[in-house]
């Protein structure tokens, strides 16, 4: 990647065009005026390279696209209204009726919905594989396989795929690859440099960083991004609005610093949890206890502030009691903001289906935000004491 500081603080900013203002302007306009019929005629011919109408290109959005493409080491990037839209656009741009997709098992829920509910309407089928073993991809290949869909790491159990090995297999068979990189961001992992064709992420998480905007990114070669812009992107009309693009630009200034703080604090909180008698096991790709630690170390530069752990509590009321007692962690989905979050797996199942024998049901996910880790450890410690009082 170009020098990271250059990307975050300088690349794409043309201050001579806007009164040398430090912060870029929010170009809150739907359309752009031309001085002659000849000039609007050439703009109409090529919306990819002109500011004509903001469903296509917009100057504030364009600054963001340049930075995000460079962060991913990609030639170009598109920013859309959600990570789910990034999944939808990137996948549908790569397949047609009758094609077959191989996806890593348990991808993000709305990717799964796309594969199971929407694409079958057009005769597109999907096979799920355990991505921890590269051989599973090769075995699932069919003559009509056109796309391999990856998510590394997964955002609950952090299972990872050997991205360069999968990319190599795919290339040898003329199959394109997409990797959901929301967990790492391009700062900690660059799928494109490992041979993946399209790197996508939910910008709602770390890029925005302040829990106030929903957005998604698709990065790749110009050969893939330009036709996607001219077709699916323009047709769906889900490009990010200028104000939200501006919020992401503001978020991105501190991306590296926030990730660094979040990772360091997460390590301290994990050290506390590992020693606690009510904690059975923690799950974090860059913890030496992680089952794929060597692969994680080889392809990731960092792992951020999201991890999970399994409680040694056999009653759902105690797990709920622990979570409900936390005061400094907000009980919420998502992650990547300034605030620490907690999410128990048992919130996703009907209460009477809880089984202590199902290890998944005892999992709790934490996201460590910008708070002082001692403040968070204190809160966890009190919540454990509150649970012990329940027995
Ligand atoms: C949140 C998330 C998404 C979806 O992003 P939205 O911005 O919420 O639409 C996709 N993939 C992963 C791994 C996510 O965590």
Coordinates of C-alpha atoms and ligand atoms in Angstrom, one line a residue:
X1 CA 0.0 0.0 0.0
X2 CA 1.1 3.6 -0.5
X3 CA 2.3 5.1 2.7
X4 CA -0.6 4.8 5.1
X5 CA -0.4 8.4 6.4
X6 CA -0.4 9.7 2.9
X7 CA -3.6 7.7 2.1
X8 CA -5.4 8.8 5.3
X9 CA -4.5 12.4 5.4
X10 CA -3.7 13.6 1.9
X11 CA -4.6 11.3 -1.0
X12 CA -7.5 12.4 -3.1
X13 CA -7.9 15.8 -1.5
X14 CA -7.7 18.7 -4.0
X15 CA -7.9 21.7 -1.7
X16 CA -7.3 24.2 -4.5
X17 CA -10.8 23.3 -5.7
X18 CA -12.4 24.3 -2.5
X19 CA -10.9 27.4 -1.0
X20 CA -8.0 25.4 0.7
X21 CA -10.4 24.2 3.4
X22 CA -8.8 21.5 5.5
X23 CA -12.0 19.4 5.7
X24 CA -13.4 18.5 2.3
X25 CA -16.8 20.0 1.5
X26 CA -20.0 18.0 1.5
X27 CA -21.1 18.3 -2.1
X28 CA -24.8 17.9 -1.3
X29 CA -26.0 18.1 -4.8
X30 CA -28.0 15.8 -7.0
X31 CA -26.7 17.1 -10.3
X32 CA -24.1 19.2 -12.1
X33 CA -24.5 21.9 -14.7
X34 CA -22.6 22.2 -18.0
X35 CA -21.7 25.2 -20.1
X36 CA -22.4 23.8 -23.5
X37 CA -24.3 21.0 -25.2
X38 CA -21.0 19.6 -26.4
X39 CA -19.7 19.2 -22.8
X40 CA -22.9 17.6 -21.5
X41 CA -22.9 15.3 -24.5
X42 CA -19.5 13.9 -23.7
X43 CA -20.5 13.6 -20.0
X44 CA -23.6 11.6 -20.9
X45 CA -21.3 9.2 -22.9
X46 CA -19.1 8.5 -19.9
X47 CA -20.6 8.8 -16.4
X48 CA -17.7 6.9 -14.9
X49 CA -15.3 9.7 -15.5
X50 CA -17.5 12.8 -15.0
X51 CA -19.6 14.5 -12.4
X52 CA -23.0 14.5 -14.1
X53 CA -25.5 13.1 -11.5
X54 CA -24.9 12.0 -7.9
X55 CA -26.3 8.5 -8.4
X56 CA -23.1 8.1 -10.3
X57 CA -20.1 10.2 -9.3
X58 CA -20.0 12.8 -6.7
X59 CA -16.9 14.8 -5.6
X60 CA -17.1 14.1 -1.8
X61 CA -17.8 10.4 -2.5
X62 CA -14.9 10.4 -5.0
X63 CA -12.3 11.4 -2.3
X64 CA -13.5 8.6 -0.1
X65 CA -13.4 6.1 -3.0
X66 CA -9.8 7.0 -3.8
X67 CA -8.7 6.6 -0.2
X68 CA -10.5 3.2 0.2
X69 CA -9.1 1.9 -3.0
X70 CA -5.6 2.8 -2.0
X71 CA -6.0 1.3 1.5
X72 CA -7.0 -2.0 -0.1
X73 CA -4.1 -1.8 -2.6
X74 CA -6.8 -1.8 -5.3
X75 CA -7.1 0.2 -8.5
X76 CA -10.7 1.4 -7.8
X77 CA -13.4 1.2 -5.2
X78 CA -17.2 1.8 -4.9
X79 CA -18.9 2.9 -1.7
X80 CA -22.5 1.9 -1.1
X81 CA -25.2 2.4 1.5
X82 CA -24.4 -0.8 3.5
X83 CA -22.1 -3.7 3.8
X84 CA -25.1 -5.9 2.7
X85 CA -25.4 -3.8 -0.5
X86 CA -21.6 -4.4 -1.1
X87 CA -22.2 -8.1 -0.8
X88 CA -25.3 -8.0 -3.1
X89 CA -23.6 -5.9 -5.8
X90 CA -20.3 -7.6 -5.8
X91 CA -21.9 -11.1 -6.0
X92 CA -24.6 -10.3 -8.5
X93 CA -22.0 -8.6 -10.8
X94 CA -20.0 -11.9 -11.0
X95 CA -22.7 -14.5 -11.7
X96 CA -25.5 -15.2 -14.2
X97 CA -28.3 -17.7 -14.5
X98 CA -27.1 -21.3 -14.2
X99 CA -23.9 -20.5 -12.4
X100 CA -22.6 -22.1 -9.2
X101 CA -21.1 -20.4 -6.1
X102 CA -18.9 -21.9 -3.4
X103 CA -19.2 -20.0 -0.1
X104 CA -17.4 -20.4 3.2
X105 CA -19.8 -21.9 5.8
X106 CA -21.7 -19.4 8.0
X107 CA -21.0 -16.3 6.0
X108 CA -22.6 -13.0 7.2
X109 CA -26.4 -13.6 7.6
X110 CA -27.5 -11.5 4.6
X111 CA -24.9 -13.1 2.3
X112 CA -26.4 -16.4 3.3
X113 CA -29.9 -15.0 2.6
X114 CA -28.7 -13.9 -0.9
X115 CA -27.3 -17.4 -1.6
X116 CA -30.3 -19.3 -0.1
X117 CA -33.3 -17.2 -1.0
X118 CA -32.6 -14.7 -3.8
X119 CA -30.1 -16.2 -6.2
X120 CA -32.0 -19.6 -6.5
X121 CA -34.8 -17.5 -8.2
X122 CA -32.3 -17.2 -11.2
X123 CA -31.1 -20.7 -11.0
X124 CA -27.9 -19.8 -9.3
X125 CA -26.8 -22.5 -6.7
X126 CA -24.4 -22.4 -3.8
X127 CA -22.4 -25.0 -1.9
X128 CA -21.1 -24.2 1.6
X129 CA -17.7 -25.5 2.7
X130 CA -15.6 -25.5 5.8
X131 CA -13.1 -23.0 4.7
X132 CA -10.4 -24.0 7.2
X133 CA -9.3 -26.7 4.8
X134 CA -8.4 -25.4 1.4
X135 CA -9.0 -28.9 -0.2
X136 CA -12.8 -28.4 0.5
X137 CA -12.9 -25.6 -2.1
X138 CA -11.2 -27.7 -4.7
X139 CA -13.6 -30.6 -4.0
X140 CA -16.7 -28.5 -4.3
X141 CA -15.8 -27.1 -7.7
X142 CA -18.2 -27.9 -10.6
X143 CA -17.8 -27.1 -14.3
X144 CA -20.3 -24.1 -13.7
X145 CA -18.6 -22.7 -10.6
X146 CA -18.0 -19.0 -11.3
X147 CA -17.4 -17.5 -7.8
X148 CA -15.8 -18.4 -4.5
X149 CA -17.1 -16.3 -1.6
X150 CA -15.0 -15.9 1.5
X151 CA -15.2 -14.2 4.9
X152 CA -11.9 -14.3 6.8
X153 CA -12.1 -14.1 9.7
X154 CA -15.7 -14.9 10.4
X155 CA -17.0 -12.5 13.0
X156 CA -18.2 -15.0 15.7
X157 CA -15.7 -17.9 15.8
X158 CA -13.1 -16.2 13.7
X159 CA -12.5 -19.2 11.4
X160 CA -10.1 -18.1 8.7
X161 CA -9.3 -19.3 5.1
X162 CA -5.9 -19.4 3.5
X163 CA -6.6 -16.5 1.1
X164 CA -3.6 -16.9 -1.2
X165 CA -4.1 -20.7 -1.5
X166 CA -7.8 -20.3 -2.3
X167 CA -7.0 -17.6 -4.8
X168 CA -4.5 -19.8 -6.5
X169 CA -7.0 -22.6 -6.9
X170 CA -9.7 -20.2 -8.2
X171 CA -7.3 -18.6 -10.7
X172 CA -6.3 -21.9 -12.1
X173 CA -9.9 -22.7 -12.9
X174 CA -11.0 -19.2 -14.1
X175 CA -13.1 -18.6 -11.0
X176 CA -13.4 -15.1 -9.4
X177 CA -13.1 -14.6 -5.6
X178 CA -14.6 -12.2 -3.2
X179 CA -13.5 -11.8 0.5
X180 CA -15.5 -10.0 3.2
X181 CA -12.7 -8.2 5.1
X182 CA -14.9 -6.4 7.7
X183 CA -13.1 -7.9 10.6
X184 CA -9.6 -6.8 9.7
X185 CA -10.1 -3.8 7.5
X186 CA -7.4 -3.3 4.8
X187 CA -5.1 -2.0 7.5
X188 CA -4.8 -5.5 9.1
X189 CA -5.3 -7.6 6.0
X190 CA -5.1 -7.0 2.3
X191 CA -7.0 -9.7 0.4
X192 CA -6.2 -8.2 -3.0
X193 CA -2.4 -8.5 -2.4
X194 CA -3.1 -12.1 -1.6
X195 CA -4.7 -12.7 -5.0
X196 CA -8.4 -12.2 -4.1
X197 CA -10.3 -10.3 -6.9
X198 CA -12.8 -8.3 -4.9
X199 CA -12.3 -7.1 -1.3
X200 CA -15.5 -6.0 0.4
X201 CA -16.2 -4.7 3.9
X202 CA -18.9 -3.1 6.0
X203 CA -17.7 0.5 6.5
X204 CA -20.3 0.7 9.3
X205 CA -17.8 -1.0 11.6
X206 CA -14.2 0.4 11.8
X207 CA -14.2 2.8 8.8
X208 CA -17.1 4.9 10.2
X209 CA -15.9 4.2 13.7
X210 CA -18.5 6.2 15.6
X211 CA -21.7 4.2 15.3
X212 CA -23.4 6.8 13.2
X213 CA -23.4 5.7 9.6
X214 CA -24.2 2.5 7.7
X215 CA -22.1 1.9 4.5
X216 CA -20.1 -0.7 2.5
X217 CA -17.0 -0.8 0.3
X218 CA -16.2 -2.9 -2.8
X219 CA -12.5 -2.7 -4.0
X220 CA -10.8 -4.4 -6.9
X221 CA -9.2 -4.0 -10.3
X222 CA -10.6 -1.4 -12.7
X223 CA -11.4 -4.3 -15.0
X224 CA -14.0 -5.5 -12.4
X225 CA -15.1 -2.2 -10.8
X226 CA -15.7 -0.1 -13.9
X227 CA -18.3 -2.5 -15.5
X228 CA -19.9 -2.9 -12.0
X229 CA -20.2 0.9 -11.8
X230 CA -21.7 1.2 -15.3
X231 CA -24.2 -1.6 -14.7
X232 CA -25.2 -2.9 -11.2
X233 CA -24.1 0.2 -9.2
X234 CA -25.9 2.7 -11.5
X235 CA -29.0 0.5 -11.8
X236 CA -29.5 -0.3 -8.0
X237 CA -28.8 3.4 -7.2
X238 CA -27.4 2.6 -3.7
X239 CA -24.3 4.7 -3.8
X240 CA -23.5 6.5 -0.5
X241 CA -24.9 10.0 0.0
X242 CA -22.4 12.9 0.3
X243 CA -23.0 13.6 3.9
X244 CA -22.4 9.9 4.9
X245 CA -19.3 9.9 2.7
X246 CA -18.1 12.9 4.6
X247 CA -18.7 11.1 8.0
X248 CA -16.6 8.2 6.7
X249 CA -13.9 10.6 5.6
X250 CA -13.8 12.0 9.1
X251 CA -13.8 8.5 10.6
X252 CA -10.9 7.3 8.4
X253 CA -8.5 10.0 9.7
X254 CA -8.3 8.1 13.0
X255 CA -8.8 4.5 11.6
X256 CA -5.2 3.4 12.3
X257 CA -5.1 5.0 15.7
X258 CA -8.5 3.5 16.8
X259 CA -7.6 0.0 15.6
X260 CA -4.3 0.2 17.5
X261 CA -6.0 1.3 20.7
X262 CA -8.8 -1.2 20.3
X263 CA -6.4 -4.1 19.7
X264 CA -4.2 -3.2 22.7
X265 CA -7.1 -2.8 25.1
X266 CA -8.7 -6.0 23.8
X267 CA -5.4 -7.9 24.7
X268 CA -5.6 -6.5 28.3
X269 CA -9.2 -7.5 28.7
X270 CA -8.5 -11.0 27.3
X271 CA -5.6 -11.4 29.8
X272 CA -8.1 -10.7 32.6
X273 CA -10.7 -13.1 31.1
X274 CA -8.2 -15.9 30.6
X275 CA -7.4 -16.0 34.3
X276 CA -11.1 -15.9 35.4
X277 CA -12.5 -19.2 36.7
X278 CA -15.9 -18.6 34.9
X279 CA -14.2 -18.4 31.5
X280 CA -13.7 -21.6 29.6
X281 CA -11.9 -20.4 26.5
X282 CA -11.4 -17.2 24.5
X283 CA -11.5 -17.0 20.7
X284 CA -9.2 -14.4 19.0
X285 CA -7.3 -15.1 15.8
X286 CA -4.0 -13.6 17.1
X287 CA -4.1 -15.4 20.5
X288 CA -1.6 -18.3 20.6
X289 CA -4.4 -20.6 21.8
X290 CA -6.4 -20.0 18.6
X291 CA -6.6 -23.2 16.4
X292 CA -5.5 -21.3 13.2
X293 CA -3.0 -19.0 14.9
X294 CA -0.1 -19.7 12.5
X295 CA -2.2 -18.9 9.4
X296 CA -3.7 -15.8 11.1
X297 CA -0.2 -14.6 11.8
X298 CA 0.9 -15.3 8.3
X299 CA -1.9 -13.3 6.6
X300 CA -3.1 -10.7 9.1
X301 CA -1.1 -7.8 10.6
X302 CA -3.6 -7.3 13.4
X303 CA -7.0 -8.4 14.7
X304 CA -8.7 -5.4 16.2
X305 CA -11.0 -5.3 19.2
X306 CA -13.5 -8.0 18.5
X307 CA -13.3 -11.4 20.3
X308 CA -15.5 -13.9 21.9
X309 CA -15.3 -16.3 24.9
X310 CA -17.2 -19.2 26.3
X311 CA -18.6 -19.0 29.8
X312 CA -18.4 -21.9 32.3
X313 CA -22.1 -21.3 33.2
X314 CA -24.6 -24.0 32.6
X315 CA -27.8 -22.1 33.1
X316 CA -29.1 -19.5 30.6
X317 CA -30.4 -17.3 33.5
X318 CA -26.8 -17.0 34.7
X319 CA -25.5 -16.1 31.3
X320 CA -28.2 -13.5 30.9
X321 CA -27.6 -12.3 34.5
X322 CA -23.9 -11.8 33.7
X323 CA -24.7 -9.8 30.5
X324 CA -27.5 -7.8 32.1
X325 CA -25.1 -6.8 35.0
X326 CA -22.6 -5.1 32.6
X327 CA -22.8 -1.4 32.8
X328 CA -19.9 -0.2 30.7
X329 CA -20.6 -2.5 27.7
X330 CA -23.7 -1.7 25.7
X331 CA -25.8 -4.7 24.6
X332 CA -26.0 -4.3 20.9
X333 CA -25.2 -5.8 17.5
X334 CA -22.4 -4.5 15.3
X335 CA -18.9 -3.3 16.4
X336 CA -16.1 -1.0 15.4
X337 CA -17.3 2.2 17.1
X338 CA -15.9 4.1 20.1
X339 CA -18.1 2.3 22.6
X340 CA -17.6 -1.2 23.9
X341 CA -20.3 -3.8 23.2
X342 CA -21.5 -7.2 24.4
X343 CA -23.5 -9.8 22.5
X344 CA -24.4 -13.2 23.9
X345 CA -25.0 -16.0 21.4
X346 CA -28.0 -17.1 23.4
X347 CA -29.8 -13.9 22.4
X348 CA -30.2 -15.4 19.0
X349 CA -32.1 -18.6 20.1
X350 CA -35.5 -19.2 21.8
X351 CA -34.8 -19.4 25.6
X352 CA -36.2 -22.9 25.9
X353 CA -33.8 -24.2 23.3
X354 CA -30.7 -23.4 25.3
X355 CA -28.5 -26.4 26.0
X356 CA -25.3 -26.1 28.1
X357 CA -24.0 -29.0 26.0
X358 CA -24.0 -26.8 22.9
X359 CA -20.8 -24.9 23.3
X360 CA -22.1 -22.2 21.0
X361 CA -24.9 -21.3 23.4
X362 CA -22.4 -20.3 26.1
X363 CA -20.5 -17.9 23.8
X364 CA -20.3 -14.2 24.5
X365 CA -18.8 -11.7 22.0
X366 CA -17.2 -8.5 23.2
X367 CA -16.1 -5.5 21.2
X368 CA -13.5 -3.3 23.0
X369 CA -13.9 0.4 22.2
X370 CA -11.9 3.5 23.2
X371 CA -12.5 3.3 26.9
X372 CA -9.7 2.7 29.4
X373 CA -9.3 -1.1 29.6
X374 CA -9.1 -0.9 33.5
X375 CA -12.6 0.6 33.4
X376 CA -13.9 -2.3 31.3
X377 CA -12.2 -5.0 33.4
X378 CA -13.7 -3.5 36.5
X379 CA -17.1 -3.8 35.0
X380 CA -16.6 -7.4 33.9
X381 CA -15.3 -8.3 37.3
X382 CA -18.4 -6.9 39.0
X383 CA -20.7 -8.7 36.6
X384 CA -18.9 -12.0 37.4
X385 CA -19.4 -11.3 41.1
X386 CA -23.1 -10.6 40.5
X387 CA -23.5 -14.0 38.8
X388 CA -21.7 -15.8 41.6
X389 CA -24.3 -14.3 43.9
X390 CA -27.1 -15.9 41.9
X391 CA -26.0 -19.4 42.8
Ligands
LIG1 C1 -21.9 -6.0 9.6 C2 -21.3 -6.9 8.6 C3 -21.8 -6.9 7.3 C4 -23.0 -6.1 6.8 O1 -22.7 -4.7 6.9 P1 -23.8 -3.6 7.0 O2 -23.1 -2.4 6.9 O3 -24.5 -3.8 8.4 O4 -24.8 -3.8 5.9 C5 -21.2 -7.8 6.4 N1 -20.2 -8.6 6.8 C6 -19.8 -8.7 8.0 C7 -18.7 -9.6 8.4 C8 -20.3 -7.8 9.0 O5 -19.9 -7.8 10.3

